Every structure is written in structure tokens, then in C-alpha cells.
Amino acid sequence: MLVISAGIRPRDELAKLCGLQTGTRGGIVVDEKMQTSDGCIFAIGECALYEGVIYGLVAPGYEMADIVVSQLTNGSKLFHGYDMSTKLKLIGVDVASFGDAFITEPDCRTIVFEDTHKGVYKRINLSTDGRQLLGGILIGDADAYNMLLQTVNNKIVLPPNPEDLILGSRGGSESEGAGVMSLPDDALICSCEAVNKATICSTVSDLGITSVDGIKKCTKAATGCGGCVPLVKDLIAGTMKANGQYIKNVLCEHFDYSRQELFDLVKINVLKNYDLVLDYFGKGDGCEVCKPAVASILSSLWNDVIVKQDTIQDSNDRFLANIQKGGTYSVVPRIPGGEITPDKLIVLGQVAKRYGLYTKITGGQRIDMFGAHLNDLPAIWEELIDAGFESGHAYGKALRTVKSCVGSTWCRFGLHDSVSFAIEIEERYKGIRAPHKIKGGVSGCIRECAEAKSKDFGIIATEKGWNLYVCGNGGSKPQHAQLLAADIDKETLVKYLDRFLMFYIKTAEPLSRTATWLNKMDGGLSYLKNVVVNDSLGLGHQLEQEMQSLVDTYHCEWKEVVDDPALRKRFTHFINAPEEKDPTVQFEPMRDQVKAKW
Ligand code: SF4
């Protein structure tokens, strides 16, 4: 008889009733043969407790199944523990640990990167001679997980600057290119199904399989937790390139098109929801890659109300708020250019006090309010909208802020009015959805107090007009924006910005920031300059028109919700008790305000 007991905690009630030995914190005790305290009964997976450890992952579960098969068929295979390296998404946050994650100094050297504002923490542990990676932990950004795991497993000698492994170096993602192809043939790519690099590469070369779906069918790689999909994709591309084959950059196994191709197809065929796009151009049921990518395309093309769409680009879009710690949500109204009247400041204070919200001024010159209950969001936003505020889109892959310095109105050094220009720019592009979030900055002189060059677009006043910089980036892989056009007037700058942003929205890969998009662009900045400034593709007018249509169809997403009783009803914690708030949300005092208890 096979008993399946599924869940996060070991379901050992039946085992206890049968008198099997269980652990003090749950789990059915097993030995290396996966035998319980009754030799006739085996236990595997998340209900089994081996040497005090519950292996809550799919790969050790498969390994345990193998052990039982071996035992039942008179084999001699035994279980001796399992590598617990894994990457998971927990409540919207990527977390990963690999190798020896908990080793501490002096037995190793550690490199730590922490950004508490963005909720990113990364730590890698190196051997004391700095030559080998021993393990590490990633929270909030686990893109580098696959290559870090391969570096540990294959004992790859570290580069001279091992910090680049978590900070990234200019020029692309950690998993791309030569890194993957330089792994040894026996490198385990899919640990769930024990598929190595050689198997995947030979499936591409010998059988002509060039899709992740095909690799899944032929080798079973990437059919377990799915964490190895990026590596499998890179191996397919790397092998095809080595064989001199043309590489088609498709969105995923459900769409045989790149994002750019799909963008044009959706536009030409005037498709307005995900199911139609899938019916027309896709196959299967869709996945976590194509659903947000298509949602982003639909938003960028039609500017429809995001909460009315059947698929969304980001989990925060579901409630038009960032999901924060302790089951709380944040409220971030738009404050264009960072300029705000005393009356509006008073309203923010009153709302924050009424709903018990923690307030903080952000790096983007806005005021974040944290600690909102889901049920309170519509009422909070109703008060803010009545006072003249709009959604700040802090939850979306959209234009966030255009930061400004004081500029010529108050600053003795100011050459032009940077605040007015920042407001004008932010009002123009507010709410525009893109492959990733976008930020801008405007400085009134070369002293650059708005830090405009660390933004996706930066504008700096000069004696003769304005300089426009593009594709800069803050965050974990900082990169200065590069000069696209110098000493131009405001009208020309807005025209170039329209073209630049629309070209990015149409051609960037899903979840690709402007800096990464430029780094991967054939011809780099000179190509981009040709397209935007010299109109080398003859698309300039079209890009401007497309941007204008997005500007003309702008709507405040929160106003749409506040004015629509059916949409407001979605903001409830319990569907069957809409008035009830989440009882697990708790706060504790902190510096005359509160913070979430969790
Ligand atoms: S960037 Fe120039 S104009 Fe702006 S605040 Fe700084 S010194 Fe003044």
C-alpha cells in the first residue's frame, strides 16, 4: 500500500497511531534504507526524518525513492544525506542557498552584499586561500544561483575578483555565455533528474533539439523544480552557437517568438487579453515566463486597467501595492519631481495617522507609507485621491519617479529650472508600463545633485540647453548612464526620450533593465544613438506616436479601483468575511512609529 502524505510539515499522524518512531518536532524516523522503526514500512520525502533532517526538496525525494526501489529489488543502495542547495520563491521573494551556506570565519572568508532598501542580501563563502567557492545564501535576488551552484559543485577556480559573482560585472547576467559552456561535461545541470551538461549538449547536437520543451521531453531535465531552466536555455544557445546554427530567441516553450516579435503581432492583430494571444500565437497553457511577459506587452500597448487583466506582470500588481513584511502593504502616492505643497503634506500625515502607517521619505523623493491592511487600501487611496494624489506605481514595472535637484529657482548654481522639467517629464510618462521599472532624474547643473546619471534616463542642464544620458542604473549592479545627446532644447529632448523609451519598451527582453538592454545590444550606444537621434531605422515618428498614444490614455489605476465597487471588493483578506482584517498582522513600536511584527 502506498500512503501519500503531502504538506509543508511532515504529516506523521498515521505513523504515530501505528506506533512508528517519530521525531520530537515531527517526521517519521528512517534509517539509511529508508526503513521506519517497523522494517516492513518505508517512508520517503517530506514525511521522512533521516538523522534529524527533513529533506523538503524534490531531488532528495527522488533519491529516497531510488533507495526504496533498490531495497525492494534486493539492491544495496543506501541514503547518506543529500545536497540541500536550492532556489525557491517565498511570498514573492527569491531565496537560495547552496554548498556550505553556514560555514563561518575563520574557516572561510565571506563576501557580503546587503541592500536593506531593496530587500537584497547575498553572501558567498570562499576558501581561506580565496580560490574556491564553498557556498552561500541569496535573498531577494537569486539570479546568480545556478552559476554559483555550478562553481561550487565543479570546484571551479574563482576569478581574481570573486565579488563580481554577486555584484555582477558590466556586460551581462552571471549565467550567460562562456560561463555555462566552460563547465565540465559531467557538471550536474538538473539536480532533480540528475541530468548533466553532456546529455543536454548532445541532445542539441545529435538530435537537433533546440527548445527547452524538447530537452524536457528527451532528458527530463528542468521537469522538477524548474530552477535549472536558465542554464538549460544557455546550454542550448551555447551549443547551437558552437555548431554555427542560427539561434532564435523565443519567449518560452509556449510561444515560438521573441518578445519583440510578439509585441508587433499583438499590436497588428489588436489582441487585448492573454487568452487571445495564446490562442492566436501560442500553444499549451502558458507559464510563469510568458504570462507576465504578455501582460507587460498588453499594458505597454493598450494601457488597460491592470487589475482588470486576467494575467498580471508582477504579483504586486494584484493589489496595486507592494506586499511588505508581516502581511502588510505599502502606499506610495506620486509626487512628481519631488515637489509637494504643505497642504498635501498635511493630508499624508493625517492619512498615515488615521490608518497607523509608518512613514519614510524615499530615495526617489516620495513619501512611503507602510503597514496598511489589505482591507484599508481602497479607503486610504480614496482619501489620497480626494486630496489630488495619484498612484505612484511603486508596485509596477512602470515609470516610478523623476528625481530633481533644487534647480535655478532656488540654487545659486542652477542653470535651468530642473524641478519644472522633472515634473513635466514625470507627468508625461507616469504610469507607462515597461519590461522593468524605469526611473529618471533632472539636475540643474553639472554638480548633479539629482544623481541623474544613476537613472534609466538622466537630464543635466548645460550652458546651451540640456544633456540627455540613458541606460544608467543604481541597485546591485550600478552603472552610469551614457551621453545620448548634448546641448539640446527641451522639445528635442522630449522627442528623443519618447523614441528611446518606446524603443526600449518594444525591444527589450522580459524583465530586462535599460542598462542590461544596452549592454546586450549589438552596436551598443552608437547603434542606439543612430536609432534615436539619427532615425536610422526610419521609426522615429512611429515611436513618438506610440508614446503619445500611451500618454493620452493614461489613467490612475487607484482611481479606477476607488470608483468601481466591484474592484474594491477584491481588497479583502477573507472572501467570506470581507470586513475582517488579517488577524496575524501585528505591529511593535519603533522610534515613535511602528514596524511590522513577524
Ligand atoms: S545640481 Fe546644480 S542646480 Fe541642482 S542643486 Fe546641485 S548645484 Fe544646484
Coordinates of C-alpha atoms and ligand atoms in Angstrom, one line a residue:
M1 CA 0.0 0.0 0.0
L2 CA 1.3 3.5 -0.8
V3 CA 0.3 6.3 1.5
I4 CA 0.8 9.8 0.2
S5 CA 1.1 12.5 2.9
A6 CA 1.7 15.9 1.4
G7 CA 2.4 19.3 3.0
I8 CA 5.0 21.6 4.3
R9 CA 5.1 20.0 7.8
P10 CA 5.5 16.2 7.9
R11 CA 2.1 14.6 8.2
D12 CA 3.0 11.8 10.6
E13 CA -0.3 11.4 12.4
L14 CA -0.9 8.0 10.9
A15 CA 2.6 6.9 11.7
K16 CA 2.1 7.9 15.3
L17 CA -1.1 5.9 15.5
C18 CA 0.7 2.9 14.1
G19 CA 3.4 3.3 16.8
L20 CA 6.2 4.2 14.4
Q21 CA 9.0 6.2 15.9
T22 CA 8.7 9.9 15.1
G23 CA 11.0 12.9 15.8
T24 CA 10.3 15.3 18.6
R25 CA 9.5 18.0 16.0
G26 CA 7.7 15.7 13.7
G27 CA 8.7 13.4 10.9
I28 CA 8.9 9.6 10.7
V29 CA 12.3 8.3 11.7
V30 CA 14.0 6.3 8.9
D31 CA 17.4 4.7 8.5
E32 CA 19.7 4.7 5.5
K33 CA 17.5 2.1 3.8
M34 CA 14.5 4.5 4.3
Q35 CA 13.1 1.9 6.7
T36 CA 11.0 3.1 9.6
S37 CA 11.1 1.6 13.1
D38 CA 8.8 -1.1 11.6
G39 CA 11.1 -2.8 9.0
C40 CA 8.1 -3.5 6.7
I41 CA 7.3 0.1 6.3
F42 CA 9.4 2.6 4.3
A43 CA 9.0 6.4 4.4
I44 CA 10.4 8.9 1.8
G45 CA 10.1 12.6 1.0
E46 CA 8.9 15.3 3.3
C47 CA 7.5 13.0 6.0
A48 CA 10.8 11.1 6.5
L49 CA 13.3 12.2 9.2
Y50 CA 16.8 11.0 8.4
E51 CA 19.4 11.7 11.1
G52 CA 17.3 14.6 12.4
V53 CA 16.8 16.2 9.0
I54 CA 13.6 16.6 7.0
Y55 CA 14.6 16.9 3.3
G56 CA 11.8 19.1 2.0
L57 CA 13.0 19.2 -1.6
V58 CA 12.2 17.2 -4.7
A59 CA 15.7 15.9 -5.6
P60 CA 16.3 14.1 -2.3
G61 CA 12.8 12.8 -2.5
Y62 CA 13.7 11.1 -5.8
E63 CA 16.9 9.8 -4.4
M64 CA 15.0 8.3 -1.4
A65 CA 12.5 6.7 -3.9
D66 CA 15.6 5.1 -5.6
I67 CA 16.8 3.7 -2.3
V68 CA 13.4 2.1 -1.6
V69 CA 13.3 0.6 -5.1
S70 CA 16.8 -0.7 -4.6
Q71 CA 15.8 -2.3 -1.2
L72 CA 12.6 -3.8 -2.6
T73 CA 14.6 -5.3 -5.5
N74 CA 17.3 -6.8 -3.3
G75 CA 19.7 -4.0 -4.2
S76 CA 22.2 -2.4 -1.7
K77 CA 21.7 1.4 -2.4
L78 CA 21.7 3.4 0.8
F79 CA 20.9 7.0 1.7
H80 CA 23.7 9.2 3.1
G81 CA 22.1 12.6 3.2
Y82 CA 21.7 15.0 0.2
D83 CA 22.9 18.3 -1.1
M84 CA 20.3 20.9 0.1
S85 CA 21.2 23.6 -2.4
T86 CA 18.0 25.1 -3.7
K87 CA 16.3 28.2 -5.1
L88 CA 12.7 29.0 -4.1
K89 CA 10.3 31.8 -4.3
L90 CA 8.8 32.5 -0.9
I91 CA 5.9 35.0 -0.8
G92 CA 7.3 36.8 -3.9
V93 CA 10.9 36.8 -2.7
D94 CA 13.6 34.8 -4.4
V95 CA 15.7 32.9 -1.9
A96 CA 18.5 30.4 -2.5
S97 CA 21.2 28.6 -0.6
F98 CA 24.0 26.4 -2.0
G99 CA 27.0 24.4 -0.9
D100 CA 28.2 25.1 2.7
A101 CA 25.9 28.1 3.4
F102 CA 26.5 28.3 7.1
I103 CA 30.3 27.9 7.4
T104 CA 31.7 31.0 9.2
E105 CA 35.0 32.7 9.6
P106 CA 37.8 31.8 10.4
D107 CA 37.1 28.6 8.5
C108 CA 36.4 30.6 5.4
R109 CA 36.3 34.2 4.0
T110 CA 33.0 35.8 3.3
I111 CA 31.8 38.5 0.9
V112 CA 28.5 40.1 1.8
F113 CA 26.3 42.5 -0.1
E114 CA 23.3 43.9 1.6
D115 CA 20.7 46.4 0.4
T116 CA 18.0 46.8 3.1
H117 CA 16.0 49.2 1.0
K118 CA 15.5 46.7 -1.8
G119 CA 15.5 43.7 0.5
V120 CA 18.5 42.1 -1.1
Y121 CA 21.1 40.1 0.8
K122 CA 23.9 38.0 -0.7
R123 CA 26.7 36.2 1.0
I124 CA 29.3 33.9 -0.5
N125 CA 31.8 31.8 1.5
L126 CA 35.3 31.3 0.0
S127 CA 38.1 29.0 1.0
T128 CA 40.7 30.8 3.1
D129 CA 43.0 31.0 0.1
G130 CA 40.3 32.6 -1.9
R131 CA 40.5 30.1 -4.7
Q132 CA 37.3 28.0 -4.2
L133 CA 33.7 28.9 -3.6
L134 CA 32.3 26.9 -0.6
G135 CA 28.7 28.0 -0.5
G136 CA 26.4 31.0 0.1
I137 CA 23.0 32.5 0.6
L138 CA 21.0 34.8 -1.8
I139 CA 17.8 36.6 -0.7
G140 CA 15.8 39.0 -2.8
D141 CA 17.9 38.4 -6.0
A142 CA 18.8 34.8 -6.8
D143 CA 19.7 35.3 -10.5
A144 CA 23.2 34.1 -9.9
Y145 CA 22.2 30.9 -8.1
N146 CA 22.7 28.4 -11.0
M147 CA 26.2 29.5 -11.8
L148 CA 27.2 29.8 -8.2
L149 CA 26.0 26.3 -7.6
Q150 CA 27.9 25.0 -10.6
T151 CA 31.0 26.9 -9.4
V152 CA 30.8 25.0 -6.0
N153 CA 29.9 21.6 -7.4
N154 CA 32.6 21.6 -10.1
K155 CA 35.2 23.2 -7.8
I156 CA 35.9 25.9 -10.5
V157 CA 38.8 28.2 -9.6
L158 CA 37.5 31.6 -8.7
P159 CA 38.3 34.7 -10.7
P160 CA 40.6 37.4 -9.2
N161 CA 37.6 39.5 -8.2
P162 CA 35.2 36.9 -6.7
E163 CA 32.9 39.8 -5.5
D164 CA 31.8 40.0 -9.2
L165 CA 30.0 36.7 -8.6
I166 CA 27.4 38.5 -6.6
L167 CA 27.8 42.1 -7.6
G168 CA 28.0 41.2 -11.3
S169 CA 30.4 42.8 -13.7
R170 CA 29.3 45.1 -16.5
G171 CA 28.2 43.3 -19.6
G172 CA 25.5 40.8 -18.7
S173 CA 24.0 38.3 -16.5
E174 CA 26.0 35.8 -14.5
S175 CA 24.7 32.7 -16.2
E176 CA 25.2 33.7 -19.7
G177 CA 27.8 33.0 -22.3
A178 CA 31.1 31.3 -21.8
G179 CA 30.5 30.6 -18.1
V180 CA 28.0 27.9 -18.8
M181 CA 29.8 26.4 -21.8
S182 CA 33.0 26.2 -19.9
L183 CA 31.5 23.8 -17.3
P184 CA 32.9 20.2 -17.4
D185 CA 30.8 17.7 -19.3
D186 CA 29.8 15.9 -16.1
A187 CA 28.5 19.1 -14.4
L188 CA 25.1 18.3 -12.9
I189 CA 22.7 20.8 -14.5
C190 CA 19.4 19.4 -13.4
S191 CA 19.9 18.0 -9.9
C192 CA 16.2 16.9 -9.6
E193 CA 16.6 14.5 -12.5
A194 CA 20.4 14.0 -12.4
V195 CA 21.0 15.3 -16.0
N196 CA 24.5 16.5 -16.8
K197 CA 25.8 19.1 -19.3
A198 CA 27.0 16.5 -21.8
T199 CA 23.5 14.9 -22.0
I200 CA 21.9 18.3 -22.8
C201 CA 24.5 19.3 -25.3
S202 CA 24.5 16.0 -27.1
T203 CA 20.6 16.2 -27.3
V204 CA 21.0 19.5 -29.0
S205 CA 23.9 18.5 -31.3
D206 CA 22.9 14.9 -32.1
L207 CA 19.1 15.0 -32.0
G208 CA 18.7 18.6 -33.2
I209 CA 16.5 19.5 -30.2
T210 CA 16.6 23.3 -29.8
S211 CA 13.9 24.1 -27.3
V212 CA 13.6 23.8 -23.6
D213 CA 10.4 21.9 -24.1
G214 CA 12.2 19.4 -26.3
I215 CA 15.0 19.0 -23.8
K216 CA 12.4 18.3 -21.1
K217 CA 10.8 15.6 -23.2
C218 CA 14.1 13.9 -24.2
T219 CA 16.1 14.2 -21.0
K220 CA 13.6 15.1 -18.2
A221 CA 15.9 18.0 -17.3
A222 CA 14.0 21.0 -16.0
T223 CA 10.9 19.0 -15.2
G224 CA 11.3 19.0 -11.4
C225 CA 11.7 22.4 -9.6
G226 CA 12.4 24.2 -12.8
G227 CA 15.4 26.1 -11.3
C228 CA 17.8 24.9 -14.0
V229 CA 15.7 26.3 -16.9
P230 CA 18.0 29.4 -17.4
L231 CA 21.1 27.1 -17.5
V232 CA 19.4 24.7 -19.9
K233 CA 18.5 27.7 -22.1
D234 CA 22.1 29.0 -22.1
L235 CA 23.4 25.5 -22.9
I236 CA 21.1 25.2 -25.9
A237 CA 22.1 28.6 -27.1
G238 CA 25.8 27.9 -26.4
T239 CA 25.8 24.6 -28.2
M240 CA 23.9 25.9 -31.2
K241 CA 26.3 28.8 -31.5
A242 CA 29.3 26.4 -31.3
N243 CA 27.6 24.4 -34.1
G244 CA 27.2 27.5 -36.2
Q245 CA 23.4 27.3 -36.0
Y246 CA 21.0 30.3 -36.1
I247 CA 19.6 31.0 -32.6
K248 CA 16.1 32.2 -32.3
N249 CA 15.4 33.9 -29.0
V250 CA 11.9 32.6 -28.2
L251 CA 9.9 33.8 -25.2
C252 CA 9.3 30.3 -23.8
E253 CA 8.1 26.9 -24.8
H254 CA 4.5 28.2 -25.3
F255 CA 5.5 31.0 -27.8
D256 CA 7.8 30.5 -30.7
Y257 CA 8.5 34.2 -30.9
S258 CA 10.8 36.7 -29.2
R259 CA 9.2 39.4 -27.0
Q260 CA 9.8 41.9 -29.8
E261 CA 8.1 39.7 -32.4
L262 CA 5.2 39.0 -30.1
F263 CA 4.8 42.7 -29.3
D264 CA 4.3 43.5 -33.0
L265 CA 2.0 40.5 -33.6
V266 CA -0.2 41.5 -30.6
K267 CA -0.3 45.1 -31.9
I268 CA -1.1 44.3 -35.5
N269 CA -3.8 41.8 -34.5
V270 CA -5.2 44.2 -31.8
L271 CA -5.3 41.4 -29.2
K272 CA -6.3 42.6 -25.8
N273 CA -6.0 39.7 -23.4
Y274 CA -3.7 36.8 -22.6
D275 CA -6.0 34.0 -23.7
L276 CA -6.4 35.6 -27.2
V277 CA -2.7 36.0 -27.5
L278 CA -2.2 32.3 -26.5
D279 CA -4.9 31.2 -28.9
Y280 CA -3.5 33.1 -31.8
F281 CA 0.2 32.7 -31.4
G282 CA 1.0 30.2 -28.6
K283 CA 0.4 26.7 -27.5
G284 CA -0.3 24.9 -24.2
D285 CA -1.5 26.6 -21.1
G286 CA 1.2 29.2 -20.6
C287 CA 3.7 29.5 -17.8
E288 CA 5.3 31.9 -15.3
V289 CA 7.6 33.3 -18.0
C290 CA 5.1 34.1 -20.8
K291 CA 2.2 35.2 -18.7
P292 CA 3.9 38.3 -17.1
A293 CA 5.8 39.0 -20.4
V294 CA 2.5 39.1 -22.3
A295 CA 0.9 41.1 -19.5
S296 CA 3.7 43.6 -19.9
I297 CA 3.2 43.8 -23.7
L298 CA -0.6 44.3 -23.3
S299 CA -0.1 47.1 -20.7
S300 CA 2.5 48.8 -22.8
L301 CA 0.3 48.6 -25.9
W302 CA -3.2 49.3 -24.6
N303 CA -2.7 50.9 -21.2
D304 CA -5.8 49.0 -19.9
V305 CA -6.5 48.8 -16.1
I306 CA -4.0 46.3 -14.8
V307 CA -6.3 44.8 -12.1
K308 CA -8.9 44.0 -14.8
Q309 CA -6.4 41.9 -16.8
D310 CA -6.6 38.1 -16.4
T311 CA -2.8 37.9 -16.1
I312 CA -0.5 40.4 -14.4
Q313 CA 3.1 41.2 -14.8
D314 CA 4.1 41.2 -11.2
S315 CA 2.5 39.8 -8.1
N316 CA 2.4 43.3 -6.6
D317 CA 0.0 44.3 -9.4
R318 CA -2.7 42.2 -8.0
F319 CA -3.4 44.6 -5.2
L320 CA -1.7 47.7 -6.7
A321 CA 0.6 47.8 -3.7
N322 CA 3.9 46.3 -2.7
I323 CA 3.5 43.3 -0.4
Q324 CA 5.6 44.0 2.6
K325 CA 6.6 42.2 5.8
G326 CA 4.1 40.7 8.2
G327 CA 1.2 40.6 5.7
T328 CA 1.2 44.4 5.3
Y329 CA 1.1 46.6 2.2
S330 CA 2.7 49.9 1.3
V331 CA 1.1 53.0 -0.1
V332 CA 3.1 55.3 -2.3
P333 CA 1.4 58.3 -4.0
R334 CA 3.1 60.1 -6.9
I335 CA 4.9 63.3 -6.0
P336 CA 6.1 64.5 -9.4
G337 CA 9.7 65.8 -9.3
G338 CA 9.6 65.6 -5.5
E339 CA 7.6 68.8 -5.3
I340 CA 4.7 68.9 -2.7
T341 CA 2.6 71.6 -1.1
P342 CA 2.2 71.9 2.6
D343 CA -1.5 71.1 2.3
K344 CA -0.7 67.8 0.6
L345 CA 2.0 67.0 3.2
I346 CA -0.7 67.6 5.9
V347 CA -3.0 65.1 4.1
L348 CA -0.3 62.5 4.0
G349 CA 0.3 63.0 7.8
Q350 CA -3.4 62.8 8.5
V351 CA -3.9 59.6 6.5
A352 CA -0.9 57.9 8.0
K353 CA -2.1 58.7 11.5
R354 CA -5.6 57.6 10.8
Y355 CA -4.5 54.2 9.5
G356 CA -1.5 53.8 11.8
L357 CA 1.0 53.8 8.9
Y358 CA 4.8 54.1 9.2
T359 CA 6.1 57.0 7.0
K360 CA 9.5 57.4 5.4
I361 CA 10.9 59.7 2.7
T362 CA 12.3 57.6 -0.2
G363 CA 15.4 58.0 -2.3
G364 CA 13.0 58.8 -5.2
Q365 CA 11.7 61.9 -3.3
R366 CA 8.4 60.5 -2.3
I367 CA 6.8 59.5 0.9
D368 CA 6.3 55.8 1.5
M369 CA 3.6 54.7 3.9
F370 CA 4.0 51.2 5.3
G371 CA 1.9 48.9 7.4
A372 CA -1.5 49.1 5.6
H373 CA -4.1 46.3 5.9
L374 CA -5.3 44.9 2.6
N375 CA -8.9 45.9 3.5
D376 CA -7.9 49.5 4.2
L377 CA -6.2 50.2 0.8
P378 CA -9.2 51.4 -1.1
A379 CA -10.3 53.8 1.7
I380 CA -6.7 55.1 2.1
W381 CA -6.5 55.7 -1.6
E382 CA -9.9 57.4 -1.7
E383 CA -8.7 60.0 0.8
L384 CA -5.5 60.5 -1.1
I385 CA -7.2 60.8 -4.5
D386 CA -9.7 63.3 -3.0
A387 CA -6.7 65.4 -2.0
G388 CA -5.3 65.3 -5.5
F389 CA -2.8 62.4 -5.3
E390 CA -2.4 59.7 -7.9
S391 CA -0.9 56.2 -7.9
G392 CA 2.9 56.3 -7.7
H393 CA 3.1 52.9 -9.5
A394 CA 5.7 51.8 -6.9
Y395 CA 4.3 48.3 -7.3
G396 CA 4.6 48.1 -11.1
K397 CA 7.2 47.6 -13.8
A398 CA 6.5 51.2 -14.9
L399 CA 7.9 54.7 -14.6
R400 CA 8.4 55.3 -10.9
T401 CA 10.0 58.7 -10.3
V402 CA 11.8 61.6 -11.9
K403 CA 14.0 63.0 -9.2
S404 CA 15.0 66.6 -9.4
C405 CA 17.5 68.9 -7.7
V406 CA 16.5 72.4 -6.5
G407 CA 17.5 73.9 -9.8
S408 CA 17.7 77.5 -10.9
T409 CA 14.6 78.6 -8.9
W410 CA 16.5 78.5 -5.6
C411 CA 20.0 77.3 -6.2
R412 CA 22.7 79.8 -6.9
F413 CA 24.5 77.4 -9.3
G414 CA 21.4 76.4 -11.2
L415 CA 21.5 76.9 -15.0
H416 CA 17.9 75.9 -15.7
D417 CA 14.7 75.1 -13.8
S418 CA 15.2 71.4 -13.2
V419 CA 12.2 71.0 -10.9
S420 CA 9.7 72.2 -13.6
F421 CA 11.3 70.0 -16.2
A422 CA 11.3 66.9 -13.9
I423 CA 7.6 67.5 -13.2
E424 CA 6.8 67.9 -16.9
I425 CA 8.7 64.7 -17.7
E426 CA 7.2 62.7 -14.8
E427 CA 3.7 63.9 -15.8
R428 CA 4.3 62.8 -19.3
Y429 CA 5.5 59.3 -18.7
K430 CA 3.7 58.5 -15.4
G431 CA 2.2 55.0 -15.3
I432 CA 3.8 53.8 -18.5
R433 CA 4.4 50.1 -18.3
A434 CA 7.8 48.7 -19.4
P435 CA 9.8 45.4 -19.3
H436 CA 11.2 46.7 -16.0
K437 CA 10.8 49.7 -13.7
I438 CA 12.1 53.0 -15.0
K439 CA 13.5 55.9 -13.1
G440 CA 14.7 59.3 -14.2
G441 CA 16.5 62.4 -12.8
V442 CA 17.0 66.0 -13.7
S443 CA 19.9 68.1 -12.4
G444 CA 20.1 71.9 -12.8
C445 CA 23.8 71.9 -13.4
I446 CA 26.9 69.7 -13.8
R447 CA 27.1 69.3 -10.0
E448 CA 24.4 66.6 -10.4
C449 CA 22.6 66.8 -7.1
A450 CA 19.7 64.7 -8.5
E451 CA 22.1 61.8 -9.3
A452 CA 20.5 61.7 -12.8
K453 CA 23.3 59.6 -14.2
S454 CA 22.4 56.7 -12.0
K455 CA 18.9 56.5 -13.6
D456 CA 17.5 54.9 -16.7
F457 CA 17.4 58.4 -18.1
G458 CA 19.2 61.4 -16.8
I459 CA 18.9 65.0 -17.8
I460 CA 21.5 67.6 -16.9
A461 CA 21.4 71.3 -17.6
T462 CA 24.2 72.9 -19.6
E463 CA 25.0 76.4 -20.6
K464 CA 23.4 75.7 -24.0
G465 CA 20.5 73.5 -23.1
W466 CA 20.3 70.0 -21.7
N467 CA 22.3 66.8 -21.9
L468 CA 20.4 63.5 -22.1
Y469 CA 22.0 60.4 -20.6
V470 CA 20.5 57.0 -20.9
C471 CA 20.7 53.4 -19.5
G472 CA 22.1 54.1 -16.1
N473 CA 21.3 52.1 -13.1
G474 CA 21.6 52.1 -9.3
G475 CA 21.0 49.0 -7.3
S476 CA 23.1 45.9 -7.1
K477 CA 24.9 46.4 -10.5
P478 CA 25.5 50.1 -10.6
Q479 CA 26.2 51.6 -14.0
H480 CA 26.4 55.3 -15.0
A481 CA 24.1 56.5 -17.8
Q482 CA 25.8 57.4 -21.1
L483 CA 25.5 60.5 -23.1
L484 CA 23.0 60.2 -25.9
A485 CA 22.6 63.8 -26.9
A486 CA 24.3 67.1 -25.8
D487 CA 23.1 70.7 -25.5
I488 CA 19.6 70.1 -26.9
D489 CA 16.5 72.1 -26.2
K490 CA 13.5 70.7 -24.2
E491 CA 11.4 69.8 -27.2
T492 CA 14.2 67.8 -28.8
L493 CA 14.9 66.1 -25.5
V494 CA 11.3 65.0 -25.1
K495 CA 11.3 63.7 -28.7
Y496 CA 14.4 61.7 -28.1
L497 CA 13.1 60.4 -24.8
D498 CA 9.8 59.3 -26.4
R499 CA 11.8 57.4 -29.0
F500 CA 14.3 55.9 -26.5
L501 CA 11.6 54.7 -24.1
M502 CA 9.3 53.3 -26.7
F503 CA 12.3 51.6 -28.4
Y504 CA 13.2 50.0 -25.1
I505 CA 9.6 49.0 -24.3
K506 CA 9.3 47.4 -27.7
T507 CA 12.6 45.6 -28.0
A508 CA 13.9 44.7 -24.5
E509 CA 13.7 41.1 -23.2
P510 CA 11.2 40.5 -20.3
L511 CA 12.4 41.9 -17.0
S512 CA 15.4 43.5 -18.6
R513 CA 16.5 46.9 -17.3
T514 CA 17.7 49.6 -19.7
A515 CA 21.3 49.1 -18.7
T516 CA 21.2 45.3 -19.4
W517 CA 19.3 46.0 -22.6
L518 CA 22.0 48.4 -23.8
N519 CA 24.8 46.1 -22.7
K520 CA 23.4 43.3 -24.8
M521 CA 22.6 45.5 -27.8
D522 CA 24.6 44.8 -31.0
G523 CA 26.5 48.0 -31.7
G524 CA 25.8 49.4 -28.2
L525 CA 25.4 53.1 -27.6
S526 CA 26.4 54.1 -31.2
Y527 CA 23.6 51.9 -32.6
L528 CA 21.1 53.4 -30.0
K529 CA 22.2 56.9 -30.9
N530 CA 21.6 56.1 -34.6
V531 CA 18.1 54.8 -34.0
V532 CA 17.1 57.6 -31.6
V533 CA 19.0 60.7 -32.8
N534 CA 19.7 59.9 -36.5
D535 CA 16.5 57.9 -37.0
S536 CA 18.5 55.3 -38.9
L537 CA 15.5 52.8 -38.9
G538 CA 13.0 55.4 -40.0
L539 CA 11.0 54.6 -36.9
G540 CA 11.3 57.9 -35.1
H541 CA 7.9 59.3 -36.0
Q542 CA 6.1 56.0 -35.3
L543 CA 7.9 55.7 -31.9
E544 CA 6.8 59.2 -31.0
Q545 CA 3.2 58.5 -32.0
E546 CA 3.1 55.3 -30.0
M547 CA 4.4 57.1 -26.9
Q548 CA 1.9 59.9 -27.4
S549 CA -1.0 57.3 -27.5
L550 CA 0.2 55.9 -24.2
V551 CA 0.4 59.4 -22.7
D552 CA -3.1 60.2 -24.0
T553 CA -4.6 57.0 -22.5
Y554 CA -3.1 57.4 -19.0
H555 CA -5.3 56.7 -16.1
C556 CA -4.7 56.5 -12.3
E557 CA -5.1 52.8 -11.6
W558 CA -6.1 53.5 -8.0
K559 CA -8.8 56.0 -9.1
E560 CA -10.3 53.2 -11.3
V561 CA -10.4 50.9 -8.2
V562 CA -11.8 53.5 -5.8
D563 CA -14.6 54.4 -8.3
D564 CA -15.6 50.8 -9.0
P565 CA -17.4 48.9 -6.2
A566 CA -16.7 45.5 -7.9
L567 CA -12.9 46.2 -8.0
R568 CA -13.0 47.5 -4.4
K569 CA -14.5 44.2 -3.2
R570 CA -11.3 42.4 -4.3
F571 CA -9.4 44.0 -1.5
T572 CA -10.4 41.7 1.3
H573 CA -8.4 39.3 3.3
F574 CA -11.2 36.8 3.9
I575 CA -13.6 36.3 0.9
N576 CA -16.4 35.1 3.2
A577 CA -15.9 37.8 5.8
P578 CA -15.0 41.0 3.8
E579 CA -15.0 43.2 6.9
E580 CA -12.5 41.1 8.8
K581 CA -8.8 42.1 8.6
D582 CA -5.9 39.8 8.7
P583 CA -5.6 38.9 12.4
T584 CA -2.0 37.8 12.0
V585 CA -0.9 41.4 11.2
Q586 CA 0.8 42.8 14.3
F587 CA 3.0 45.8 15.0
E588 CA 5.5 46.9 17.6
P589 CA 6.7 50.4 18.4
M590 CA 9.9 51.8 16.8
R591 CA 11.2 55.4 17.1
D592 CA 7.8 56.9 17.7
Q593 CA 6.3 54.9 14.8
V594 CA 5.5 51.2 14.3
K595 CA 7.1 48.3 12.5
A596 CA 5.5 45.0 11.5
K597 CA 6.0 42.2 13.9
W598 CA 6.7 38.9 12.0
Ligands
SF4_1 S1 22.7 70.2 -9.4 FE1 23.4 72.3 -9.6 S2 21.5 73.4 -9.7 FE2 21.0 71.4 -8.9 S3 21.0 71.7 -6.7 FE3 23.0 70.9 -7.3 S4 24.3 72.7 -7.5 FE4 22.2 73.4 -7.6

